Coordinates of C-alpha atoms in Angstrom, one line a residue:
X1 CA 87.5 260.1 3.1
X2 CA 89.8 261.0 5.7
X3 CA 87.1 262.6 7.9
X4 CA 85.5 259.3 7.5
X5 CA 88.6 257.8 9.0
X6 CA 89.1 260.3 11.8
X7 CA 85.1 259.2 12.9
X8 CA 85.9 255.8 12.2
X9 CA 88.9 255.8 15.1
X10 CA 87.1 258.2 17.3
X11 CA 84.2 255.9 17.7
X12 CA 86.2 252.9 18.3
X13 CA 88.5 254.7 21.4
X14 CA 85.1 255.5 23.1
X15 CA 83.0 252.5 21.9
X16 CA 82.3 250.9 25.3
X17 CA 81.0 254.4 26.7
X18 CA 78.6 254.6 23.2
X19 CA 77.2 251.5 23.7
X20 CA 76.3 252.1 27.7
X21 CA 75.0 255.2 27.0
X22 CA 72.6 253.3 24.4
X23 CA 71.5 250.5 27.2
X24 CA 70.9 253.5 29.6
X25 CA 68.5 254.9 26.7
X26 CA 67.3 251.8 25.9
X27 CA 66.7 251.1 29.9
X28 CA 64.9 254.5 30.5
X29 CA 62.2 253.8 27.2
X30 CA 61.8 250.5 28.9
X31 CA 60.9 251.4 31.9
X32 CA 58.8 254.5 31.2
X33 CA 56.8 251.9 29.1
X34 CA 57.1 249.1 31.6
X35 CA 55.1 252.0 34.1
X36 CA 52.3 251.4 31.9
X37 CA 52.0 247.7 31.8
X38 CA 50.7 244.5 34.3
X39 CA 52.6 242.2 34.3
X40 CA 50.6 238.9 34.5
X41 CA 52.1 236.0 36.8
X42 CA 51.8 232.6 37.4
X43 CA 49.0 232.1 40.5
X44 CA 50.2 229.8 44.2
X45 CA 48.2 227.0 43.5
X46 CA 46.8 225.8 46.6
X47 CA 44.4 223.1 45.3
X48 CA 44.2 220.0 47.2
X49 CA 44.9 218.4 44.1
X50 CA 48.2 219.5 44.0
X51 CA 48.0 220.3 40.3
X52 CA 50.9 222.6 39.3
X53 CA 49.5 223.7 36.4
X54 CA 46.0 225.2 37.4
X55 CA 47.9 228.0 38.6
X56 CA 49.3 228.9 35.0
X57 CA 46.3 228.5 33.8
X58 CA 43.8 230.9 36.0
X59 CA 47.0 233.4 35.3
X60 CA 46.2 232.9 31.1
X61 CA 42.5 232.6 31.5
X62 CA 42.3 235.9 33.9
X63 CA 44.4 237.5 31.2
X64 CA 42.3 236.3 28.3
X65 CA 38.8 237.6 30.1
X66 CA 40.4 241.0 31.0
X67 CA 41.8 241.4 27.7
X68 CA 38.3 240.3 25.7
X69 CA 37.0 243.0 28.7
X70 CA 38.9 245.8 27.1
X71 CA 39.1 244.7 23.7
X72 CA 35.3 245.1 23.2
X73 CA 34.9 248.2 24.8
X74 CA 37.4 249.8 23.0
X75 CA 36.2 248.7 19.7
X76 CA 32.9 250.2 20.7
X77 CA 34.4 253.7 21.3
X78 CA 36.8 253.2 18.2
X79 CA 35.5 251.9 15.2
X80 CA 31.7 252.7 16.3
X81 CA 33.6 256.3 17.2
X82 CA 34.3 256.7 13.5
X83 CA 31.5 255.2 11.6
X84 CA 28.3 255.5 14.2
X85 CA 28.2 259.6 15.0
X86 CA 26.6 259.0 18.6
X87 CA 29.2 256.9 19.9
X88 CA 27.3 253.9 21.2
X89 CA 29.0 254.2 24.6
X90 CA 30.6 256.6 26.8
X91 CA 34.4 256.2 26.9
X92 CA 35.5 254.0 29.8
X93 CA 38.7 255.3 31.3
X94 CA 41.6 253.0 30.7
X95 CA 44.2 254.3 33.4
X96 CA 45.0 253.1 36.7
X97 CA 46.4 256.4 37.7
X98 CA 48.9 258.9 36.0
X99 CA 51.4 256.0 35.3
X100 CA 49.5 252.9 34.5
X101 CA 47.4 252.1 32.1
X102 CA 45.9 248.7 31.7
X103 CA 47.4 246.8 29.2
X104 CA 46.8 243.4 29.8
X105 CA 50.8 242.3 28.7
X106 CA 51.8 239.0 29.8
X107 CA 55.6 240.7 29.4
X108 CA 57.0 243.6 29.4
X109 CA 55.1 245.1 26.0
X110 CA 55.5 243.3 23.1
X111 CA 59.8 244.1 22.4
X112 CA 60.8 241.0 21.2
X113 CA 62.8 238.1 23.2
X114 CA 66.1 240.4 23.0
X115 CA 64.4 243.1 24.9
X116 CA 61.9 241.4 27.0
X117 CA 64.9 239.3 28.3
X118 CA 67.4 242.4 29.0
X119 CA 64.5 243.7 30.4
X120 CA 63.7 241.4 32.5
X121 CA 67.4 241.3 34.0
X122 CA 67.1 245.2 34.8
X123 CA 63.7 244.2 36.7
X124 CA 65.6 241.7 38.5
X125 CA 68.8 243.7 39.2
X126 CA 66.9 247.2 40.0
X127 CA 63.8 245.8 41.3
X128 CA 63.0 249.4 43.7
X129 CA 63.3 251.7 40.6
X130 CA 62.7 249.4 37.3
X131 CA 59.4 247.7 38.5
X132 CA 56.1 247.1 36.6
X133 CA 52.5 246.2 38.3
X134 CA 52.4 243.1 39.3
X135 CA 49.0 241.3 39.4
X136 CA 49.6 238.2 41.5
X137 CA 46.9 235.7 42.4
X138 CA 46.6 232.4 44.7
X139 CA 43.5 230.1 44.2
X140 CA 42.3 228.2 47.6
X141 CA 39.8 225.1 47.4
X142 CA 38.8 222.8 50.2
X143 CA 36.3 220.6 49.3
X144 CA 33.5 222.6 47.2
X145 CA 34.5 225.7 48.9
X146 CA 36.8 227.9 46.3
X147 CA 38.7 231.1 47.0
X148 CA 40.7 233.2 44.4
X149 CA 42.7 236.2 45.9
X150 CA 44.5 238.9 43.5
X151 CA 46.8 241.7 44.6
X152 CA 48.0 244.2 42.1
X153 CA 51.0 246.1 43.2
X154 CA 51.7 249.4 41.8
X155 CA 53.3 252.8 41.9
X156 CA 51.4 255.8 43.0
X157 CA 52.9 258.3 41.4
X158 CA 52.2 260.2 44.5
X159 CA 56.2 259.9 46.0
X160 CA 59.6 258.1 45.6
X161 CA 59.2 254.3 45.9
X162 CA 55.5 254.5 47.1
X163 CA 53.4 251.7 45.7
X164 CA 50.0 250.5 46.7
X165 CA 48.2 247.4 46.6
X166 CA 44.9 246.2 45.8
X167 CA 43.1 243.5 46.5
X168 CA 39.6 241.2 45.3
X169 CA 38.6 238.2 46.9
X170 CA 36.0 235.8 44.9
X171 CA 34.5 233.1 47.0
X172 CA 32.4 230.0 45.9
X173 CA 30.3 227.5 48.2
X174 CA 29.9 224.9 45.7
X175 CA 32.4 224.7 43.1
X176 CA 33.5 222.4 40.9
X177 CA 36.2 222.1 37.8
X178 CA 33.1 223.6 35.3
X179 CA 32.4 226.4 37.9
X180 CA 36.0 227.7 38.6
X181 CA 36.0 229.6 34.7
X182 CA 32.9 231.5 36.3
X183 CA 34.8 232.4 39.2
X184 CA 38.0 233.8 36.9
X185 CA 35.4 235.7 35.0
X186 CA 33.1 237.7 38.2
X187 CA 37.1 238.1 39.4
X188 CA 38.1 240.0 35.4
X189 CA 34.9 242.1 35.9
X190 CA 35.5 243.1 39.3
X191 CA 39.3 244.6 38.5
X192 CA 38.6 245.9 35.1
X193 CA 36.2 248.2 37.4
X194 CA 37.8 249.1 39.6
X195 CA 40.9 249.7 37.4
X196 CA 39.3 251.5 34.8
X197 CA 37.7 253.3 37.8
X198 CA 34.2 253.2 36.1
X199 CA 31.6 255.0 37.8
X200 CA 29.0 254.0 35.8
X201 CA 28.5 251.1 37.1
X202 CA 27.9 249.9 40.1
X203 CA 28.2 246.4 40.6
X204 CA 29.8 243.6 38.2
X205 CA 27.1 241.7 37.1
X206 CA 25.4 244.5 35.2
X207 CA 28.6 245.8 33.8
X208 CA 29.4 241.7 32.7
X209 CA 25.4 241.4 31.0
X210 CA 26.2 244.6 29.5
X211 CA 29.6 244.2 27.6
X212 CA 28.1 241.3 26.9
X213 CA 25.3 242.8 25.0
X214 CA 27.6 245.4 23.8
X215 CA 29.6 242.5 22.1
X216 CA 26.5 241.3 20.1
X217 CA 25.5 244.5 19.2
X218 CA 29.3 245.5 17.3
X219 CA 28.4 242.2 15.7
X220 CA 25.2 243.6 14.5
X221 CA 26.4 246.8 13.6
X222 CA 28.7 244.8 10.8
X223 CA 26.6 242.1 10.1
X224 CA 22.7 243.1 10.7
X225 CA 21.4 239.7 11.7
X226 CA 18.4 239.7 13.8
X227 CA 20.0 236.9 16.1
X228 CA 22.7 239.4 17.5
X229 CA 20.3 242.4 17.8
X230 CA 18.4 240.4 20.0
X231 CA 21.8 239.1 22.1
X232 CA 22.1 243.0 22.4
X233 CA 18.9 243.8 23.9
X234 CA 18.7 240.8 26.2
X235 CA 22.1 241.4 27.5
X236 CA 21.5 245.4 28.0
X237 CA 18.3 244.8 29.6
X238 CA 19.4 242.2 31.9
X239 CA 22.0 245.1 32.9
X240 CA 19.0 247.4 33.2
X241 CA 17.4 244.7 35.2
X242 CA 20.5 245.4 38.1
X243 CA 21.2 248.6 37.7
X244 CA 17.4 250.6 36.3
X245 CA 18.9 253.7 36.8
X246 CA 22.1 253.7 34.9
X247 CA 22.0 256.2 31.9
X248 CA 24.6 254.1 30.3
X249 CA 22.6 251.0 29.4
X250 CA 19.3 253.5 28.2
X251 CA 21.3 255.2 26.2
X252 CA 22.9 252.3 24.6
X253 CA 19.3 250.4 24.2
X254 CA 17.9 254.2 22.7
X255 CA 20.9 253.6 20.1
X256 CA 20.3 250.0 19.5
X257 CA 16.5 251.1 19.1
X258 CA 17.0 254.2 17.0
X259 CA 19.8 252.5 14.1
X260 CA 16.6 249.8 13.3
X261 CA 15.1 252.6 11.0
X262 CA 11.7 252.0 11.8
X263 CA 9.1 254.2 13.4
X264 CA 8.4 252.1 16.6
X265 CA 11.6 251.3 17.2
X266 CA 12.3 255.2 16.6
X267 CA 9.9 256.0 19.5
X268 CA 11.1 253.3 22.0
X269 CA 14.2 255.1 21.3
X270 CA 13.2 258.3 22.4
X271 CA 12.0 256.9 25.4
X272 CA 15.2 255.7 26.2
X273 CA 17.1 258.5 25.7
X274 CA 15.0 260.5 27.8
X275 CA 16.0 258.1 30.5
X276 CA 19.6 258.9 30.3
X277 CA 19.1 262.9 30.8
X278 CA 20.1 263.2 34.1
X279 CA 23.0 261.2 33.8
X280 CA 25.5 262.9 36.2
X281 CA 28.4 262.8 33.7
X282 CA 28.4 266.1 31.2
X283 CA 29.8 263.7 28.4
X284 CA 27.0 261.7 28.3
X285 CA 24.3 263.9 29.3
X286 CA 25.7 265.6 26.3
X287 CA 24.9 262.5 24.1
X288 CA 21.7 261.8 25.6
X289 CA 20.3 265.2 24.6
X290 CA 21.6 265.1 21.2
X291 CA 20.5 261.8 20.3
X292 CA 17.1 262.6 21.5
X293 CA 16.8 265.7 19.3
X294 CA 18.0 263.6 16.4
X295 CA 15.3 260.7 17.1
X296 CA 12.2 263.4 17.6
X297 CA 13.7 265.1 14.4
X298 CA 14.1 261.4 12.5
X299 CA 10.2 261.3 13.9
X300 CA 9.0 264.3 12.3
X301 CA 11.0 264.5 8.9
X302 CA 11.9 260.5 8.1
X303 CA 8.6 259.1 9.6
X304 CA 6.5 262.2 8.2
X305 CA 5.3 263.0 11.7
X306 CA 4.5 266.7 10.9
X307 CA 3.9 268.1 14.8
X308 CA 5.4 270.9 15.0
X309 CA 5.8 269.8 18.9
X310 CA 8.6 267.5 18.0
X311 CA 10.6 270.5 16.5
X312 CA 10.0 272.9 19.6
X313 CA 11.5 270.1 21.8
X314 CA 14.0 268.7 19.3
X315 CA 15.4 272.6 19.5
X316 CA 15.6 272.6 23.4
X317 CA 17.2 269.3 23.4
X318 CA 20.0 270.3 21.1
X319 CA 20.1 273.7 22.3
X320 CA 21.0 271.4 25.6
X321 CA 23.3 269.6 24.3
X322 CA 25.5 272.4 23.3
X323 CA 25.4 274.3 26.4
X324 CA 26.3 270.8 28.1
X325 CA 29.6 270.2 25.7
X326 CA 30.3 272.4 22.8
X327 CA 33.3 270.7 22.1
X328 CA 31.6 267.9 20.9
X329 CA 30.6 267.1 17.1
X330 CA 27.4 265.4 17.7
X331 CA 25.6 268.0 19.4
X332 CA 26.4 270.9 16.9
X333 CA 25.4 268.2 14.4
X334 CA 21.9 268.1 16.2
X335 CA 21.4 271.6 16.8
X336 CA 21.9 271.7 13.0
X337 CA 19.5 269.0 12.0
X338 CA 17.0 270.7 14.1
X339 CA 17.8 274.3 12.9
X340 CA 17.4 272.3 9.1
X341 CA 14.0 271.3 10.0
X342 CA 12.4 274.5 11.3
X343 CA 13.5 276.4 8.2
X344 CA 11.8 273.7 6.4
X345 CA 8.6 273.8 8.4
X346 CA 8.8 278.1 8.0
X347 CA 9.7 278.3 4.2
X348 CA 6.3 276.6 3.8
X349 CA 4.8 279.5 5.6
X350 CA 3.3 282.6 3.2
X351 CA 4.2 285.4 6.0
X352 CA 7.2 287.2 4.8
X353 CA 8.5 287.7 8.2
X354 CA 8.6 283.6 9.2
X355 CA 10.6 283.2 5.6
X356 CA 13.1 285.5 6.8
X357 CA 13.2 283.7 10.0
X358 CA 13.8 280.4 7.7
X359 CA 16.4 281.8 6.1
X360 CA 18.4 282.8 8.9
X361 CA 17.5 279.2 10.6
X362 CA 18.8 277.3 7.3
X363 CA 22.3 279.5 7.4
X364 CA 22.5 278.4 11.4
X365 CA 22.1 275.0 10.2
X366 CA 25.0 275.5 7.9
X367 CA 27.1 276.6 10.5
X368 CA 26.5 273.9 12.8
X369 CA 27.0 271.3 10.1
X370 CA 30.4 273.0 9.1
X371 CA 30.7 273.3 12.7
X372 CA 30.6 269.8 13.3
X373 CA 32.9 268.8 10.6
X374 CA 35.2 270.9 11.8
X375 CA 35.2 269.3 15.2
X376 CA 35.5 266.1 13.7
X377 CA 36.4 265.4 10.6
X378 CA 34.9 261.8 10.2
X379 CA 31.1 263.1 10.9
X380 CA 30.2 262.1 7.6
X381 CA 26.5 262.1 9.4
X382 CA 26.5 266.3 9.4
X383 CA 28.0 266.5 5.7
X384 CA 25.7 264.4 4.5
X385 CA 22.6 266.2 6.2
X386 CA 24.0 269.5 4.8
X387 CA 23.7 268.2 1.3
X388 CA 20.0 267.5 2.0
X389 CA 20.0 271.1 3.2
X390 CA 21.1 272.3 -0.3
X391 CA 19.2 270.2 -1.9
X392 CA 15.7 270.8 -0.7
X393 CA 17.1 274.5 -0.9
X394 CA 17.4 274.0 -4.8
X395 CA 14.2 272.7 -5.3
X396 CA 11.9 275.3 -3.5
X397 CA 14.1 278.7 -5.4
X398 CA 12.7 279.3 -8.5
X399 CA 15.8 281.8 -9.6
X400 CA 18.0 279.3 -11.9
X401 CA 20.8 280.0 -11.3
X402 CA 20.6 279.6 -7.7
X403 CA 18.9 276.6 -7.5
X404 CA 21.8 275.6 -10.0
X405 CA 24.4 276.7 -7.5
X406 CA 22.9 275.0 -4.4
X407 CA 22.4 271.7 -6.7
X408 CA 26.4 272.2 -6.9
X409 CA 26.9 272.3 -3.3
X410 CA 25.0 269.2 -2.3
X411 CA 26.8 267.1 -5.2
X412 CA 29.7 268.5 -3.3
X413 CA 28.9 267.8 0.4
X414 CA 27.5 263.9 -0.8
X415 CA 31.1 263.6 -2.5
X416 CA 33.3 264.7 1.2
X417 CA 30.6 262.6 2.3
X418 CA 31.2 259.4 0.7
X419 CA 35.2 260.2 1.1
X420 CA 34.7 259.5 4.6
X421 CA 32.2 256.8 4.6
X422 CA 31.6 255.0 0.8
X423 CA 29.0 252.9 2.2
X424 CA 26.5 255.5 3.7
X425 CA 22.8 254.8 1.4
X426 CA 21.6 258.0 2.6
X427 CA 24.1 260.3 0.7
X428 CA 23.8 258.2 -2.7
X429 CA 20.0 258.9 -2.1
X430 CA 20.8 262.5 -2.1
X431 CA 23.3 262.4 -4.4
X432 CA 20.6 260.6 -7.1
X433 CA 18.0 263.6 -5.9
X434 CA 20.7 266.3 -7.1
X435 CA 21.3 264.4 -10.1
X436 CA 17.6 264.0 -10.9
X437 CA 17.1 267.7 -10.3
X438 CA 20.2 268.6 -12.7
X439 CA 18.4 266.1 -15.1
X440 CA 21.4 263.8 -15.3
X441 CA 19.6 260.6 -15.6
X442 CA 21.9 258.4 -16.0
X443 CA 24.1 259.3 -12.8
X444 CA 21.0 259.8 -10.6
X445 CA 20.2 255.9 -11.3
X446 CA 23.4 255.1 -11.3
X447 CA 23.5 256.5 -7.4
X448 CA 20.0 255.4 -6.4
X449 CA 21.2 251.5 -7.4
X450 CA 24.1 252.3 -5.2
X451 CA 21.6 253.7 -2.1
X452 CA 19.9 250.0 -2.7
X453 CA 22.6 248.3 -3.0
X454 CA 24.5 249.2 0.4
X455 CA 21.0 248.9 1.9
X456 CA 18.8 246.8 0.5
X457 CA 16.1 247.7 3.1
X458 CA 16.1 251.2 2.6
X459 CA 12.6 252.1 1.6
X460 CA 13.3 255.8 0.2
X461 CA 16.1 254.7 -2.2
X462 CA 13.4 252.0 -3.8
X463 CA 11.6 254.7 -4.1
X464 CA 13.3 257.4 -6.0
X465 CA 14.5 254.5 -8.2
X466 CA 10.8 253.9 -8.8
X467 CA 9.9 257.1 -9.7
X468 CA 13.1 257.8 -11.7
X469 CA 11.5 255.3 -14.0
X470 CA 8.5 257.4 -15.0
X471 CA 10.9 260.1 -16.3
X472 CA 10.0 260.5 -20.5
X473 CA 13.8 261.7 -20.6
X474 CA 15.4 258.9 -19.2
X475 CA 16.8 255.9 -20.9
X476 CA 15.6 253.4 -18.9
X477 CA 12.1 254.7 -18.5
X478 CA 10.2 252.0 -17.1
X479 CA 6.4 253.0 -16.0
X480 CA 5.5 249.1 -14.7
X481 CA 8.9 248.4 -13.5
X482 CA 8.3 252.6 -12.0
X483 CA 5.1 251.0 -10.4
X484 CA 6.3 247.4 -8.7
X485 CA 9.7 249.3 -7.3
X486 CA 6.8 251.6 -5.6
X487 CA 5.2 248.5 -4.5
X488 CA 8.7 247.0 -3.1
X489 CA 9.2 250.5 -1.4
X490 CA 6.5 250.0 0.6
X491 CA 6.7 246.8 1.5
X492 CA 10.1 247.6 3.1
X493 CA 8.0 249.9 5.6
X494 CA 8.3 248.0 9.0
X495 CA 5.9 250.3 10.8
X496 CA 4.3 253.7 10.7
X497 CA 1.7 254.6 8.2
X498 CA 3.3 258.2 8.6
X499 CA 6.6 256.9 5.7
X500 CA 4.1 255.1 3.9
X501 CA 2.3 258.5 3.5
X502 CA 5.7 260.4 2.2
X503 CA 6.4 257.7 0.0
X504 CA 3.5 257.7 -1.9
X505 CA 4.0 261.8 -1.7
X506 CA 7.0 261.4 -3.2
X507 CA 5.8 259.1 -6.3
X508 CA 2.6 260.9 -6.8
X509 CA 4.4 263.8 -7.8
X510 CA 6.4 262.1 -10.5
X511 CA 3.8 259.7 -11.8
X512 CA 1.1 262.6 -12.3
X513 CA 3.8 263.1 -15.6
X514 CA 2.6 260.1 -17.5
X515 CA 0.0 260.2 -19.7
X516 CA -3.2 258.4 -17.9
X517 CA -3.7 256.0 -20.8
X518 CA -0.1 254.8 -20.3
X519 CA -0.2 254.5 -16.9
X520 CA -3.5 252.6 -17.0
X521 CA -2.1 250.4 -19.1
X522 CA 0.7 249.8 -17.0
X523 CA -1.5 249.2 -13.7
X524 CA -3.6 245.8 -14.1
X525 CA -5.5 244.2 -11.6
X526 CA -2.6 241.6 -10.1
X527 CA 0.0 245.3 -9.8
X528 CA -3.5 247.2 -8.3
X529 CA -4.0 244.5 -5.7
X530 CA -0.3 244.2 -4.5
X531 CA -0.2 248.3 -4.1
X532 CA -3.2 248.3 -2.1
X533 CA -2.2 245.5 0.0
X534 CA 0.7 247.6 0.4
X535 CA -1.2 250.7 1.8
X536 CA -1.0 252.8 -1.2
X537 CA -2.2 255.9 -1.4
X538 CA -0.8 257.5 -4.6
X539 CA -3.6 259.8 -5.8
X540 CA -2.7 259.1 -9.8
X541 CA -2.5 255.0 -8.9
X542 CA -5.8 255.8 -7.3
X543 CA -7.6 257.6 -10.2
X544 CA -6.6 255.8 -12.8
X545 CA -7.6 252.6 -11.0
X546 CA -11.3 253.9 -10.5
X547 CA -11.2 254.6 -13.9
X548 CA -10.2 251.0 -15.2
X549 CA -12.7 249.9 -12.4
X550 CA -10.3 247.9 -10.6

C-alpha cells in the first residue's frame, strides 16, 4: 500500500512532463500515419455560376470514384486471392512512393474527432514537418468549355523537406451539368494510374472499361448470373478493344472463360492465356503459364480429351511456370496437376519400366501439391486435387491394405480441404468416391447431395449420385431414380461430347451390376427416349434397350 502511495505522489510531481511526453508519442504515430494518407480538399470553384458548393462537391465525388477505383481492385486480389487459386488479376501496386500509400481519407485516417482535431492543429502549427498529401483541385468553365486541374503535393522521401507535385488536366469542349460527373471520373482514372504507378496499362479508358468489367465479374463470382458474366466480358473486351496487347485483360477473359466449366469455354480460355505469355512482368507471366497448363489439363482429364499432346505441353507450361516464380502456390499446384495426369496416362501402360516412371510422376505430384500448400495455406484447389490423386491411387492397387491406406489419405486431404473452403463441390465429389470405395453408403450419398447442392450444375456429382443408386448394398438403392439422375447428368453437359463420353463411362461400370431383367424393367420407352436425346451412350442402357426393342 505504501508503494502505491509513493507512485501515486511521484506521478503527480512530474505529471505535466508525463502527459507531453504522451502528445509527443501521440504526435509522432500521427504523423508517420498521416505520411500515408491524401488528404482530400475542397476544389476553387471557378464556375461562372458562382456556385460555392460545386467545389465541395467534385472534392466528394473525385473521392467517391477513386475510392470505388481501389475498392474493387483490391477485393479482386483479396477475397478472389483466397477463394479463386489463379488470382483473377495481377496485384496493382497501391503506393505512391516509400511513404504514401493511397488511401483515399478525407481526414487524417479514421481517429475519431479528438484526434483528427489535435491533429489537425499540429498540421496547422508544424506545417514543414507534420504535413500529409494534399490533393487540391480547381474546376474552370466558360461557356461549354470545362477544365478541372488537380495537384497532389507530396513528400519524396528522397531528402529533408523535399516534396513534389503532380499535376492532370481534364478538358471538355461541350460540357454541360450531366457531363461534368464524366469529367471527375476520366480525372479518378487518370491519378489512380499514375499513383498506383500501373504499367499495365496504358491509357485510362481501357484501365476504366476494365475495372469496370472486373466489378461485374466479383459479382458473378458470388452470384453466377448470366447478366453479370456478360457485363464482365463486354467490359474486358472493350479494354482489349484499346489496348489488344495487354496480357492483363487476356488473362482475366482466359479466367472468366475457364471458371464457366464447360468445354468451349475451356478452349477459348486456353486461347487466351496463351495470349498473356509474353507478358513482360514475371508475376503474371508466372500466372499465365500456370493457368494454361491447368486449362489443357481440365481439357484432357475433365472434358475426356485423351491426347496425350495436351499433357506434353501442359508439362512445359508448368515446368515454365515454376522456373518463372517458384515462390508462388499456383504454379507448384500446376506442375502437380500435370505431374498427376501423366502418372495416370502411364499406369495404364503394360511396360514395367513406364509404371515405374508413373510412380515416381505420382510422388512428384505429391510434392508439388504439399508444396503448394505449404506456400499457401488457403490453396484449398491443390489439397483437393491430391485427394483425387489418392483416390484414383486406391482404386487401381489391388493389395488391400494399401488401397485401404490411400482411401484414408484422400478422406483426409477432402477434410483440410473443406476446412479451408466448405463450399468447394469438387472435394464432396471425392469425398463421396472414397466413401463409395470404403463401401460407406450412407456417407458417400450423404457427400454427393452436398457436391449437388453447392453446385447444382455440376454434371459429375449428378452422376455419382446416379450411380450410387444402383448399389444392392445401399439403403436407398434406386435403379429408375439411378437412371433419370443419369439423364439429369447429362443434360447439365453445356458442350463437348468428350464429358458426355466419361459420364456414361462412369455409370456403365456401375449399372453392368444389376441384374438385366431389373434394369429392363426400370428403362421404359418415355426414360429410353429422354437418355438418347441426351446423347447416351451407356453400353448396359444400350443392350438392354435392344433387347426390350425400344
Amino acid at each position: 500500500m505504501k508503494n502505491v502511495e509513493q507512485i501515486a505522489s511521484y506521478l503527480s510531481q512530474f505529471w505535466f512532463f508525463l502527459f507531453f511526453l504522451a502528445v509527443v508519442v501521440l504526435s509522432l504515430m500521427i504523423y508517420w500515419r498521416s505520411r500515408r494518407q491524401i488528404l482530400f480538399e475542397s476544389w476553387a470553384n471557378m464556375y461562372d455560376s458562382k456556385d460555392t458548393d460545386t467545389g465541395r462537391s467534385i472534392g466528394d465525388l473525385l473521392l467517391f470514384k477513386i475510392g470505388y477505383i481501389k475498392n474493387v481492385h483490391e477485393r479482386s486480389t483479396g477475397s478472389l486471392g483466397t477463394w479463386n487459386i489463379y488470382r483473377d488479376v495481377p496485384a496493382f501496386r497501391q503506393n505512391l512512393d516509400d511513404n504514401v500509400t493511397l488511401q483515399a481519407s478525407a481526414e487524417l485516417g479514421k481517429y475519431g474527432p479528438i484526434l483528427s482535431t489535435l491533429s489537425m492543429l499540429l498540421f496547422h502549427l508544424l506545417p514543414m514537418v507534420l504535413r500529409p498529401a494534399r490533393l487540391r483541385g480547381s474546376i474552370h468553365k466558360h461557356g461549354t468549355r470545362l477544365q478541372l486541374l488537380a495537384t497532389l503535393e507530396f513528400n519524396s522521401g528522397s531528402h529533408w523537406k523535399g516534396f513534389h507535385n503532380s499535376l492532370w488536366e481534364v478538358v471538355r469542349t461541350q460540357s454541360s451539368e450531366e457531363t461534368l460527373p464524366e469529367a471527375v471520373e476520366e480525372l479518378a482514372f487518370r491519378i489512380y494510374l499514375d499513383l498506383t504507378r500501373e504499367e499495365l496499362f496504358k491509357s485510362w479508358q481501357s484501365f476504366q472499361a476494365y475495372t469496370r468489367g472486373l466489378a461485374s465479374y466479383l459479382s458473378y463470382v458470388d452470384l453466377e448470373r448470366k447478366p453479370d458474366y456478360e457485363a464482365a466480358k463486354q467490359g474486358y473486351e472493350e479494354a482489349r478493344q484499346l489496348e489488344p496487347q495487354n496480357p492483363a485483360i487476356s488473362y482475366s477473359l482466359g479466367v472468366l472463360e475457364y471458371y464457366r466449366w464447360n468445354s468451349d469455354a475451356n478452349k477459348e480460355a486456353v486461347t487466351h492465356f496463351r495470349s498473356a505469355l509474353a507478358a513482360s512482368q514475371p508475376r503474371l507471366r508466372a500466372y499465365a503459364h500456370s493457368a494454361l497448363a491447368n486449362a489443357l489439363l481440365q481439357q484432357y482429364h475433365r472434358y475426356n480429351d485423351h491426347d496425350p499432346r495436351l499433357l506434353e505441353d501442359a508439362i512445359y507450361y508448368a515446368q515454365k511456370a515454376v522456373a518463372i516464380d517458384g515462390a508462388l502456390d499456383m504454379t507448384h499446384r500446376a506442375l502437380g496437376f500435370a505431374c498427376h495426369q501423366l502418372s495416370e496416362y502411364q499406369a495404364a501402360s503394360p511396360d514395367p519400366a513406364v509404371q515405374t516412371k508413373s510412380a515416381e510422376n505420382r510422388d512428384l505430384a505429391i510434392r508439388h501439391y504439399l508444396r503448394a500448400a505449404e506456400l499457401n495455406n488457403k490453396n484449398f484447389a491443390a489439397l483437393n486435387n491430391l485427394a483425387n490423386l489418392y483416390l484414383e491411387w486406391a482404386r487401381r492397387d489391388t493389395n488391400h491394405a494399401r488401397s485401404m491406406k490411400n482411401l484414408h489419405n484422400a478422406v483426409r486431404e477432402c477434410e483440410r480441404t473443406l476446412a479451408i473452403n466448405p463450399h468447394y463441390h469438387f472435394t464432396y465429389d471425392n469425398l463421396g468416391n472414397a466413401y463409395l470405395e470404403m463401401k460407406l453408403y450412407d456417407k458417400a450419398a450423404e457427400a454427393f447431395r452436398s457436391a449437388v447442392r453447392y453446385k447444382p450444375d455440376y454434371p459429375e456429382g449428378m452422376n455419382d449420385l446416379a450411380a450410387l443408386h444402383l448399389e444392392p448394398e445401399f439403403a436407398g438403392r434406386d435403379v429408375r431414380g439411378g437412371l433419370r439422375r443419369h439423364q439429369e447428368a447429362l443434360a447439365l453437359v453445356v458442350s463437348g461430347e468428350g464429358q458426355s463420353r466419361k459420364l456414361c463411362a462412369t455409370f456403365g461400370k456401375r449399372s453392368g451390376i444389376v441384374p438385366p431383367a431389373e434394369l429392363a424393367a426400370a428403362l421404359d420407352a418415355d426414360l429410353h427416349k429422354s437418355l438418347m436425346a441426351s446423347h447416351c451412350t451407356c453400353v448396359a442402357v444400350q443392350t438392354t434397350a435392344a433387347q426390350m426393342g425400344v
